[in-house]
Coordinates of C-alpha atoms and ligand atoms in Angstrom, one line a residue:
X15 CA 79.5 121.0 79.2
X16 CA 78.0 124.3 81.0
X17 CA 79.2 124.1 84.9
X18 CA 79.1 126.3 87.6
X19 CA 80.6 126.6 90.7
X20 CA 79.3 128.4 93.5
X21 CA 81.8 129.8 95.9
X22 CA 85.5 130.8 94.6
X23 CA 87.5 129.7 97.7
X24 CA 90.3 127.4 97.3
X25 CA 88.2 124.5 96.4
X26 CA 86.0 126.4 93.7
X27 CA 88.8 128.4 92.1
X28 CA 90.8 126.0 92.1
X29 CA 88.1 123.0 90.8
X30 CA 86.5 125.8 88.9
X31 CA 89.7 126.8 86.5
X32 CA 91.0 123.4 86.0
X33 CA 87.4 122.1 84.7
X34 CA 87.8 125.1 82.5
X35 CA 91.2 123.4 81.4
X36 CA 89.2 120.1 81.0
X37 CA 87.0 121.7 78.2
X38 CA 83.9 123.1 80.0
X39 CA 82.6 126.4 80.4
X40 CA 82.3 127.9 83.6
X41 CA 81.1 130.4 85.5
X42 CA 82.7 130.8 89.3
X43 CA 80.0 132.6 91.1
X44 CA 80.4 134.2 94.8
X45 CA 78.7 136.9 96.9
X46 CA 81.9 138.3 97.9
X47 CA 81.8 140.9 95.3
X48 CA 85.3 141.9 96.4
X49 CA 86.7 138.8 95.3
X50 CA 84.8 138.5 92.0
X51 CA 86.3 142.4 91.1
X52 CA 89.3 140.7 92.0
X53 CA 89.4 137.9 89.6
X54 CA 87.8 140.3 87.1
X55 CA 90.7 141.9 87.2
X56 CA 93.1 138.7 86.7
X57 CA 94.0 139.3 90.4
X58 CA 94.0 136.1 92.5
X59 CA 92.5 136.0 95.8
X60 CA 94.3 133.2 97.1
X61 CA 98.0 132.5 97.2
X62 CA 98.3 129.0 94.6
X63 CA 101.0 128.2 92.4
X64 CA 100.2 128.0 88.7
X65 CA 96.9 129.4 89.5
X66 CA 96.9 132.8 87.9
X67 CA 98.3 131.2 84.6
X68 CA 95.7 128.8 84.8
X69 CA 93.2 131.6 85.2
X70 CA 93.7 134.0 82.7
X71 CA 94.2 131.1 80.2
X72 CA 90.7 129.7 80.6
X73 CA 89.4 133.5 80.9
X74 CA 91.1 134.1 77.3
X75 CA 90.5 131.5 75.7
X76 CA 86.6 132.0 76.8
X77 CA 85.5 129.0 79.2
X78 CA 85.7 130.8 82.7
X79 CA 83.7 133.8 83.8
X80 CA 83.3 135.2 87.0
X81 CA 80.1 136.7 88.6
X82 CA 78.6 137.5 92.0
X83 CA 74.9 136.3 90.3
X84 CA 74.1 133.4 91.7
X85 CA 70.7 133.5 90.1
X86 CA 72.4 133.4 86.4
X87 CA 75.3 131.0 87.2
X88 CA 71.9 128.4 88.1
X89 CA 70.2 129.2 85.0
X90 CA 72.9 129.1 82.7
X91 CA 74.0 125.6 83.4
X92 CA 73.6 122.2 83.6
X93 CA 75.4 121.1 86.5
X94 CA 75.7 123.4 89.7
X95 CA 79.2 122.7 92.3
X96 CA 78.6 124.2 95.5
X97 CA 81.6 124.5 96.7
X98 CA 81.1 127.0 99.9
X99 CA 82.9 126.8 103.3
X100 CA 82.2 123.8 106.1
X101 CA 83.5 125.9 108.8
X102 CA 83.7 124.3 112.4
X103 CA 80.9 125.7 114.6
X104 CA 82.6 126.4 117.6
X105 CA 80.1 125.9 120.3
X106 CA 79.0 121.9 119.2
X107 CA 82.3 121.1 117.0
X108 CA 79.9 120.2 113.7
X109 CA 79.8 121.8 110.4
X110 CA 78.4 124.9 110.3
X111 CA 76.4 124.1 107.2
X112 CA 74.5 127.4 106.9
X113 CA 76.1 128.2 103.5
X114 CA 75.6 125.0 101.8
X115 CA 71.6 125.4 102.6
X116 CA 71.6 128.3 101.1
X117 CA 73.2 127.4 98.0
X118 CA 70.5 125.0 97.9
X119 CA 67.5 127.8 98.6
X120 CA 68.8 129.3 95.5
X121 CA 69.3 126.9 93.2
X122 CA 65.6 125.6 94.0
X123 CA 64.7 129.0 93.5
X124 CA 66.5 129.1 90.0
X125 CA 65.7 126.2 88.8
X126 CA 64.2 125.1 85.2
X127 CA 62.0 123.0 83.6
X128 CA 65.0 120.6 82.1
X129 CA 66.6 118.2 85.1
X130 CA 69.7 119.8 86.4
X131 CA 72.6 118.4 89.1
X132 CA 73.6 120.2 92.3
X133 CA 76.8 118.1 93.1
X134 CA 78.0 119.2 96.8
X135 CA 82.3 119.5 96.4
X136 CA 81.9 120.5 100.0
X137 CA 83.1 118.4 103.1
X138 CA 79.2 117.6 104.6
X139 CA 78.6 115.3 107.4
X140 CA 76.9 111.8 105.7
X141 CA 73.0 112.7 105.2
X142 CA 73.5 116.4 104.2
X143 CA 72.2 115.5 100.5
X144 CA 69.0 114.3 101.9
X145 CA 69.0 117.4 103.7
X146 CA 69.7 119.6 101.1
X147 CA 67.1 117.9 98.4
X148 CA 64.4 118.7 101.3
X149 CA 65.2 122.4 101.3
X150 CA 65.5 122.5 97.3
X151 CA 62.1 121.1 96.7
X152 CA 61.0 123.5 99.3
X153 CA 62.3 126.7 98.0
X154 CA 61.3 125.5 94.2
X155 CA 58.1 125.4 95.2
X156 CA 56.9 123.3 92.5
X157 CA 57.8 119.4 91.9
X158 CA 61.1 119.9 89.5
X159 CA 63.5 117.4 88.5
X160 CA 67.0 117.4 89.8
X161 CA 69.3 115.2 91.8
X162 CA 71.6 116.1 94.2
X163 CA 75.1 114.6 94.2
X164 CA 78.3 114.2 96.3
X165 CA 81.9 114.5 94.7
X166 CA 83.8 115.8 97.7
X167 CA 87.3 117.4 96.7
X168 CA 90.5 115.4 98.0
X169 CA 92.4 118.4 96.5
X170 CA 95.6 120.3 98.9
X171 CA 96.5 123.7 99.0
X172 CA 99.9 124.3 97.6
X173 CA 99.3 121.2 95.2
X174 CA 95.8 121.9 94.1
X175 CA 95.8 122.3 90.3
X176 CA 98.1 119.0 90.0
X177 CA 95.7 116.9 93.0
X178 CA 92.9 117.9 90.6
X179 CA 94.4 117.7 87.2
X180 CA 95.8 114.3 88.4
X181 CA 94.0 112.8 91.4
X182 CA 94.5 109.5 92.9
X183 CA 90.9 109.2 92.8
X184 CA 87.3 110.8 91.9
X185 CA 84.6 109.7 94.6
X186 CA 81.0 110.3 93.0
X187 CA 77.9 109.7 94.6
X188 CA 75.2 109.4 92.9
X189 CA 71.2 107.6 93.6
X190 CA 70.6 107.5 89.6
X191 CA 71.7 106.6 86.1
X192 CA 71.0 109.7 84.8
X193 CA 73.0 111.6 87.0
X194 CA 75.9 109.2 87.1
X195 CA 76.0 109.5 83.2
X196 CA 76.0 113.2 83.5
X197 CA 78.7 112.9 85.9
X198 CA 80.8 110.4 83.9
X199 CA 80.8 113.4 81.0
X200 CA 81.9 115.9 83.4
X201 CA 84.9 113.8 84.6
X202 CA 85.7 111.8 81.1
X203 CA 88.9 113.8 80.6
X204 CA 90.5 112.5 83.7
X205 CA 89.1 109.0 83.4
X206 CA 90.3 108.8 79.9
X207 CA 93.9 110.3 81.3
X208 CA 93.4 106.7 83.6
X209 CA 92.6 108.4 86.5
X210 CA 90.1 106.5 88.7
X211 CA 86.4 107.6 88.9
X212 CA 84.7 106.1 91.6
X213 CA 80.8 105.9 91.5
X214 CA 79.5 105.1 94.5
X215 CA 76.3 105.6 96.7
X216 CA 75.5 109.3 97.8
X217 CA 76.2 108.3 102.0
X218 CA 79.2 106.6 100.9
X219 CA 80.9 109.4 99.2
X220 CA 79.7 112.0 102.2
X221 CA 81.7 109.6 104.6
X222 CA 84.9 108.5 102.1
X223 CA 85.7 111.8 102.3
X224 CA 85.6 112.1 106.2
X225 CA 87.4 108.8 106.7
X226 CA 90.1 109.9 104.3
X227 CA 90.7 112.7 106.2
X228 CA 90.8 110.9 109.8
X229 CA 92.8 108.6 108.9
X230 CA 95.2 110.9 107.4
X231 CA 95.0 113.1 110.7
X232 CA 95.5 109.5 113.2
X233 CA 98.9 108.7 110.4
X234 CA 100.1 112.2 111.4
X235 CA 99.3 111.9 114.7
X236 CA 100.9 108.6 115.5
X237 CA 103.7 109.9 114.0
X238 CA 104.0 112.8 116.9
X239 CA 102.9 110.4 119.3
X240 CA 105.7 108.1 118.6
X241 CA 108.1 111.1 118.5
X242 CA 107.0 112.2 122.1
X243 CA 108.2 108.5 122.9
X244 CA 111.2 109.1 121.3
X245 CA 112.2 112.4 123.6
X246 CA 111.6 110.2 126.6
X247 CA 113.6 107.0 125.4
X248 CA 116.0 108.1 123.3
X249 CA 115.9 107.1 119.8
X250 CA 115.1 109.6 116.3
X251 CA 111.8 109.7 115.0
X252 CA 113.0 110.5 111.7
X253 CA 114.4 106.9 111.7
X254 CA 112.1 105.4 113.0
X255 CA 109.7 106.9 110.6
X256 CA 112.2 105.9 107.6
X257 CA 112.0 102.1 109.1
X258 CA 108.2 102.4 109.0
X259 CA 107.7 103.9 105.6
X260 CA 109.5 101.5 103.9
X261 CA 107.0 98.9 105.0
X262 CA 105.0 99.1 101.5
X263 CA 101.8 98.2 103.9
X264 CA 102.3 101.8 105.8
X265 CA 103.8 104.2 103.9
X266 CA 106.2 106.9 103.8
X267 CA 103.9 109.6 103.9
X268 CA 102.6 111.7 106.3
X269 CA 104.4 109.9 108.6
X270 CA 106.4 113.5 109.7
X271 CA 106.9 114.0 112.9
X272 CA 105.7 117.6 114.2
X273 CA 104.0 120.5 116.4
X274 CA 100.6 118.7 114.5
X275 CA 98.2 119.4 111.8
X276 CA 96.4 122.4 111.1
X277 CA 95.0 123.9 108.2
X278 CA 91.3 124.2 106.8
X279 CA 90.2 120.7 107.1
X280 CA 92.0 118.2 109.1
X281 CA 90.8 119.9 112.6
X282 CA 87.1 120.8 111.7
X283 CA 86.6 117.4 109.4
X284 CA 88.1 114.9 112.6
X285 CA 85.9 117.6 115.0
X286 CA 82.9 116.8 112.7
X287 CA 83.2 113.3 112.5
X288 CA 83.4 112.9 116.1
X289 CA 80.0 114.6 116.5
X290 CA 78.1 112.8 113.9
X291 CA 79.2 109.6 115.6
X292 CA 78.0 110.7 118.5
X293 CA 74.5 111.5 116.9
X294 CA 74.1 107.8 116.3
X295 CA 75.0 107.4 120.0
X296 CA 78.6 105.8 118.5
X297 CA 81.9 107.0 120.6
X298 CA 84.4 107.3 118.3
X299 CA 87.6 106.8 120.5
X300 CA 90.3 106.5 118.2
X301 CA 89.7 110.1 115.9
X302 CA 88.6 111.1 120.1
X303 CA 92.5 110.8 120.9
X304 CA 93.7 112.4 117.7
X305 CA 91.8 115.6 118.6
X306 CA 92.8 115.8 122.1
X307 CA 96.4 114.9 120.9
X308 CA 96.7 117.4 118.4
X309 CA 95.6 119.9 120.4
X310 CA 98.4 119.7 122.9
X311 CA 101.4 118.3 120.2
X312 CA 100.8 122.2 118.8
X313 CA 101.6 124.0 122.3
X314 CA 105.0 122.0 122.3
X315 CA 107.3 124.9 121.4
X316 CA 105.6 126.9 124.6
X317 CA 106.4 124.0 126.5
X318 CA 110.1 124.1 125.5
X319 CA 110.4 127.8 125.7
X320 CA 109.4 128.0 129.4
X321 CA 111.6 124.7 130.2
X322 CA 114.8 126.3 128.1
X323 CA 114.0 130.0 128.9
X324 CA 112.1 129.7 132.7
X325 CA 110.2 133.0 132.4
X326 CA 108.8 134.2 129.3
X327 CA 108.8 137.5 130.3
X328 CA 110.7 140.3 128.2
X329 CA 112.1 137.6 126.3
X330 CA 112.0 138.0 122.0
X331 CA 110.8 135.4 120.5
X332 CA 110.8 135.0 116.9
X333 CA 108.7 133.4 114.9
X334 CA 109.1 131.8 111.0
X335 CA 106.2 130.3 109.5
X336 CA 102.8 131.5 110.0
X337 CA 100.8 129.6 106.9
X338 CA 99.5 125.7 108.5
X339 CA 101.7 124.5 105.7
X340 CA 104.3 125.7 102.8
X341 CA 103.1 126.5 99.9
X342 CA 100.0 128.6 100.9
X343 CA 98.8 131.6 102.4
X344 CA 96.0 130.1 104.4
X345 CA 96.5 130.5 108.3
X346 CA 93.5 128.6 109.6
X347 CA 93.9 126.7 112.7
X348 CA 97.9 127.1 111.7
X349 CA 99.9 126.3 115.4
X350 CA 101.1 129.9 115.3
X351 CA 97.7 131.3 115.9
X352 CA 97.6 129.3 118.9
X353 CA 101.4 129.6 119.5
X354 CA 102.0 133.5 119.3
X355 CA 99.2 134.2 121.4
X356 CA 100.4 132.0 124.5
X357 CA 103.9 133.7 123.9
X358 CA 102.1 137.1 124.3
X359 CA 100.3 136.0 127.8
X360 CA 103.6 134.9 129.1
X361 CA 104.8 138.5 128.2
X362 CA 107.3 137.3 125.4
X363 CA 107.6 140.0 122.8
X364 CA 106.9 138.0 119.5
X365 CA 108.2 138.9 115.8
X366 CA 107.3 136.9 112.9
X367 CA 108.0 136.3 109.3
X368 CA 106.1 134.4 106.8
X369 CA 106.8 134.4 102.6
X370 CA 103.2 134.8 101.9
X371 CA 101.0 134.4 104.8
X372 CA 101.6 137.5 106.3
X373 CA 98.4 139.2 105.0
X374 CA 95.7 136.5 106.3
X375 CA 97.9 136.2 109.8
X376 CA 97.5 139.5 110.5
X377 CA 94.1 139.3 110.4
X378 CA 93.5 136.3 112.3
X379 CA 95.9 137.6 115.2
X380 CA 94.2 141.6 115.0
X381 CA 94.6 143.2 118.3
X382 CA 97.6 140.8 119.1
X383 CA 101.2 142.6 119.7
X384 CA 103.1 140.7 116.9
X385 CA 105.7 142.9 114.5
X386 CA 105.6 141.4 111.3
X387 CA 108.9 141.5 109.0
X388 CA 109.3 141.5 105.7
X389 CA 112.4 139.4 105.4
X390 CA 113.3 136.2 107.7
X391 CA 116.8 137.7 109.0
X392 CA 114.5 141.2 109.7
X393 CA 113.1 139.6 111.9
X394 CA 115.5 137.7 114.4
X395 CA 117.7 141.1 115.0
X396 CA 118.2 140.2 119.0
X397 CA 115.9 137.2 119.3
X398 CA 116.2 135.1 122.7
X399 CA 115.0 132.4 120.4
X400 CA 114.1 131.3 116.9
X401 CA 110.7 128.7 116.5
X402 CA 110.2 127.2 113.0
X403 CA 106.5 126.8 112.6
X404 CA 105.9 126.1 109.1
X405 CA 108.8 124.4 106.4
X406 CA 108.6 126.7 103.9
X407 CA 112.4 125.8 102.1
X408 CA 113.5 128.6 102.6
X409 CA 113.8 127.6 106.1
X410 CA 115.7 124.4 105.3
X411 CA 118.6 126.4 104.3
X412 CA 119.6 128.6 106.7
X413 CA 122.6 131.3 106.8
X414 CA 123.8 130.5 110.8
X415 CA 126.5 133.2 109.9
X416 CA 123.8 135.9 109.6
X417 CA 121.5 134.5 112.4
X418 CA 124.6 134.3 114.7
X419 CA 125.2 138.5 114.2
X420 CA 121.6 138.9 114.5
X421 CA 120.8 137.1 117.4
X422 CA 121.1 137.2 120.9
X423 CA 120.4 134.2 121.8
X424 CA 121.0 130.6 120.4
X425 CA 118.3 128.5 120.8
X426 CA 116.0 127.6 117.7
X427 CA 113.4 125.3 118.0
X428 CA 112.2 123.5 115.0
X429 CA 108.5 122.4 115.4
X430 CA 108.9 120.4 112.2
X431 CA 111.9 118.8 111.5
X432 CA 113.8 120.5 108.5
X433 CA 116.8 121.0 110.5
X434 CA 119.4 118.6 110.8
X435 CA 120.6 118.4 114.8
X436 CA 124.5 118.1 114.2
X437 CA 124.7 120.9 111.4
X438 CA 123.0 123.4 113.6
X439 CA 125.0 122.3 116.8
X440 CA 128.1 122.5 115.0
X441 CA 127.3 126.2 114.4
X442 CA 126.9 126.8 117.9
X443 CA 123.3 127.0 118.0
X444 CA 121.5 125.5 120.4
X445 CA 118.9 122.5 118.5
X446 CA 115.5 121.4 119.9
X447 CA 113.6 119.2 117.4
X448 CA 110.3 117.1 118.1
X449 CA 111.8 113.6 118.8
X450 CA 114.7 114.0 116.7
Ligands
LIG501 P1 86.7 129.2 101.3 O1 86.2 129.7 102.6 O2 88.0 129.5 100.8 O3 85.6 129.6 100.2 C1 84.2 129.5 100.3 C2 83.7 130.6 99.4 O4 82.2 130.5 99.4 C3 83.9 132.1 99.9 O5 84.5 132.8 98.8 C4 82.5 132.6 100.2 O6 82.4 134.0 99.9 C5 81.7 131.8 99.3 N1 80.2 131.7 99.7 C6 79.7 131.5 100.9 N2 78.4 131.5 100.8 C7 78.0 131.7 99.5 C8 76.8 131.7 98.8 N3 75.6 131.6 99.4 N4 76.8 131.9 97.5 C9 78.0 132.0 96.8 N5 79.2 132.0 97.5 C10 79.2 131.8 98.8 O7 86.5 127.5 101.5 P2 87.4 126.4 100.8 O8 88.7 126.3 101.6 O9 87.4 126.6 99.4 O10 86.5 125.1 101.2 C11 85.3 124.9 100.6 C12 84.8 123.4 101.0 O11 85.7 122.5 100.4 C13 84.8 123.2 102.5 O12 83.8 122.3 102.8 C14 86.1 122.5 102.7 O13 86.1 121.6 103.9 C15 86.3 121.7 101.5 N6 87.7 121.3 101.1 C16 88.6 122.3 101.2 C17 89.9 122.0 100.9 C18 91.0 123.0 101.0 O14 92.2 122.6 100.9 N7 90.7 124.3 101.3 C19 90.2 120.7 100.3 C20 89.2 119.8 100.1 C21 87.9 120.1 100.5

């Protein structure tokens, strides 16, 4: 089939390439023209294993193109993924959903004679669809025949080709049968690899994917929740955790113990849901307490630094981690932008290491004092302490030999867990977990 995605983030690239994989041609259109010379050039924009493989397979072999005309990616095919950012709008906590309306102004504007899909792969607060087909028939201008469709991406950064290649589930929304048999050909390769498609209704598939997300936020959460416990009462939330999670009807996963979530979607998508609740005059307590939680589970290692150290002031604190997560170079709402900053207003003097993430950090922390290394030992050379942010593996196996010459002091906090308290102690080093 001819498909088109429209905005080559993490989601379109990614979803993008692999429907290339499935068979389709595709063109990945964007108006960062930067980022299109980029891929023109086989040169990924984002950090993804597998992805630049994928890529310049698909390229080769003639399925995937890349262009910054979102006029001709409309035209040339039959079914349009807008796949453009959700980002939190500070002020009110929704979705900012400015680029997803105009995805929609241009693919009315585009649009032929013969019926055509916009499917929405972006996270949208439940009724955006109905939103969007008002501002399509709008900017068309004439009655035209299309249907817009929800299929919002359960994908993760740092697993993203596999989540898509293999997904535990496909959620389609759709209001007819034409479009649900159009989508049904799009996805056939994975339902005939026995992965589940879902069809559904169009509001149900806007708020799957918000509840999924939620719920997976509230899991993590009462997991940090329960470790804070732990630090008061005594006890090991990684046990504890390994008593739950063999309990088939909970789960092993996400069930880590932490400084919280961050990332891309977990803290604007729980954000968002609270405020469409509260448009239908609904309090929404539960994903209410994850938030506020969250928000102050990521200052824990500031809390232990000024209990361990008294007064910030002067003192080197180094960090490792920077990326909300291994396996990626995306910073957003990662604890170490919130982190590093508090450090600095306390008059710490922060270093900071990160395998891949260095690039986007400094960025988001411009105008911040950091000094960023290019190796993880670089960076501790007289540290007061070390604080683990992220558990990239390299982490997990650390040299305390070289850390011991490096540093001068010996106290490492690690915000997530990869360390194991008796091994580090036995080094000499100084070990604070999060209710380990
Ligand atoms: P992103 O910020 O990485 O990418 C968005 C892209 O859209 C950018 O390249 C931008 O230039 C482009 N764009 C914006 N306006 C455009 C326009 N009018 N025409 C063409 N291109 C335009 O975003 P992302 O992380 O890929 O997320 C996209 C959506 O998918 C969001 O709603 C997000 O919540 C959701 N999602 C993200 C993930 C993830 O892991 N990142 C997972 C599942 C769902």
């Amino acid at each position: 089939m001819k498909l088109s995605f429209i905005g080559v983030g993490y989601v379109g690239l990614v979803t993008g390439a692999c429907m290339a994989e499935m068979g389709h041609t595709v063109i990945c259109a964007d108006i960062d023209k930067k980022k299109i010379a980029k891929l023109r050039k086989g040169v990924m924009p984002i950090y993804e294993l597998g992805l630049e493989e994928l890529v310049a397979r698909n390229v080769k072999a003639g399925r995937l193109s890349f262009t910054t005309s979102v006029r001709d990616a409309v035209m040339k095919s039959e079914v349009v993924f807008s796949a453009v950012g959700t980002p939190e709008d500070k002020k009110t906590g929704r979705a900012d959903l400015r680029y997803v309306y105009a995805v929609a102004e241009s693919f009315g504007k585009y649009l032929g004679k013969d019926f055509k899909i916009l499917v929405n792969k972006s996270t949208v607060p439940v009724g955006t669809a109905e939103k969007v087909t008002k501002i399509i028939r709008k900017a068309s201008g004439k009655k035209i025949n299309f249907e817009v469709v929800s299929n919002p991406e359960f994908l993760r950064e740092g697993a993203a080709i596999d989540d898509f290649l293999k997904p535990d589930r496909v959620v389609v929304g759709t209001s007819s049968e034409q479009a649900r048999a159009i989508m049904e050909k799009v996805y056939q390769p994975l339902a005939k690899a026995g992965h589940p498609v879902m069809f559904t209704d169009v509001k149900s598939a806007e708020i799957i994917k918000y509840a999924s997300n939620a719920f997976l936020a509230t899991k993590i959460t009462f997991a940090n929740e329960i470790a804070n416990l732990c630090e008061l009462t005594g006890g090991n939330v990684k046990e504890v955790a390994r008593g739950m999670g063999l309990d088939a009807r909970i789960g092993n996963r996400f069930l880590l113990a932490g400084i919280g979530y961050g990332g891309s979607c977990f803290p604007k998508d729980v954000k968002a849901l609270i405020q469409t609740a509260k448009d239908y005059d609904y309090n929404f307590r539960v994903v209410s307490a994850v938030d506020a939680v969250n928000t102050k589970q990521k200052m824990k290692p500031f809390e232990i630094l000024k209990k361990r150290l008294k007064n910030l002031k002067g003192k080197k604190i180094v960090v490792w981690g920077l990326s909300f997560k291994p396996q990626t170079d995306d910073v957003r709402e990662a604890p170490a932008l919130y982190l590093i900053p508090a450090f600095l207003k306390a008059g710490a003097v922060v270093h900071a290491f990160d395998p891949v993430a260095e690039e986007n950090a400094k960025i988001a922390l411009a105008g911040q004092a950091v000094t960023f290394h290019d190796g993880a030992y670089n960076a501790v050379q007289d540290a007061d302490a070390l604080v683990i942010m992220t558990e990239w593996d390299e982490f997990r196996t650390i040299d305390f030999d070289k850390l011991k010459e490096s540093m001068k002091g010996k106290l490492i906090i690690d915000g997530r867990n990869i360390l194991d308290r008796a091994a580090v102690e036995s080094t000499g080093f100084e070990y604070v977990g999060i209710g380990v």
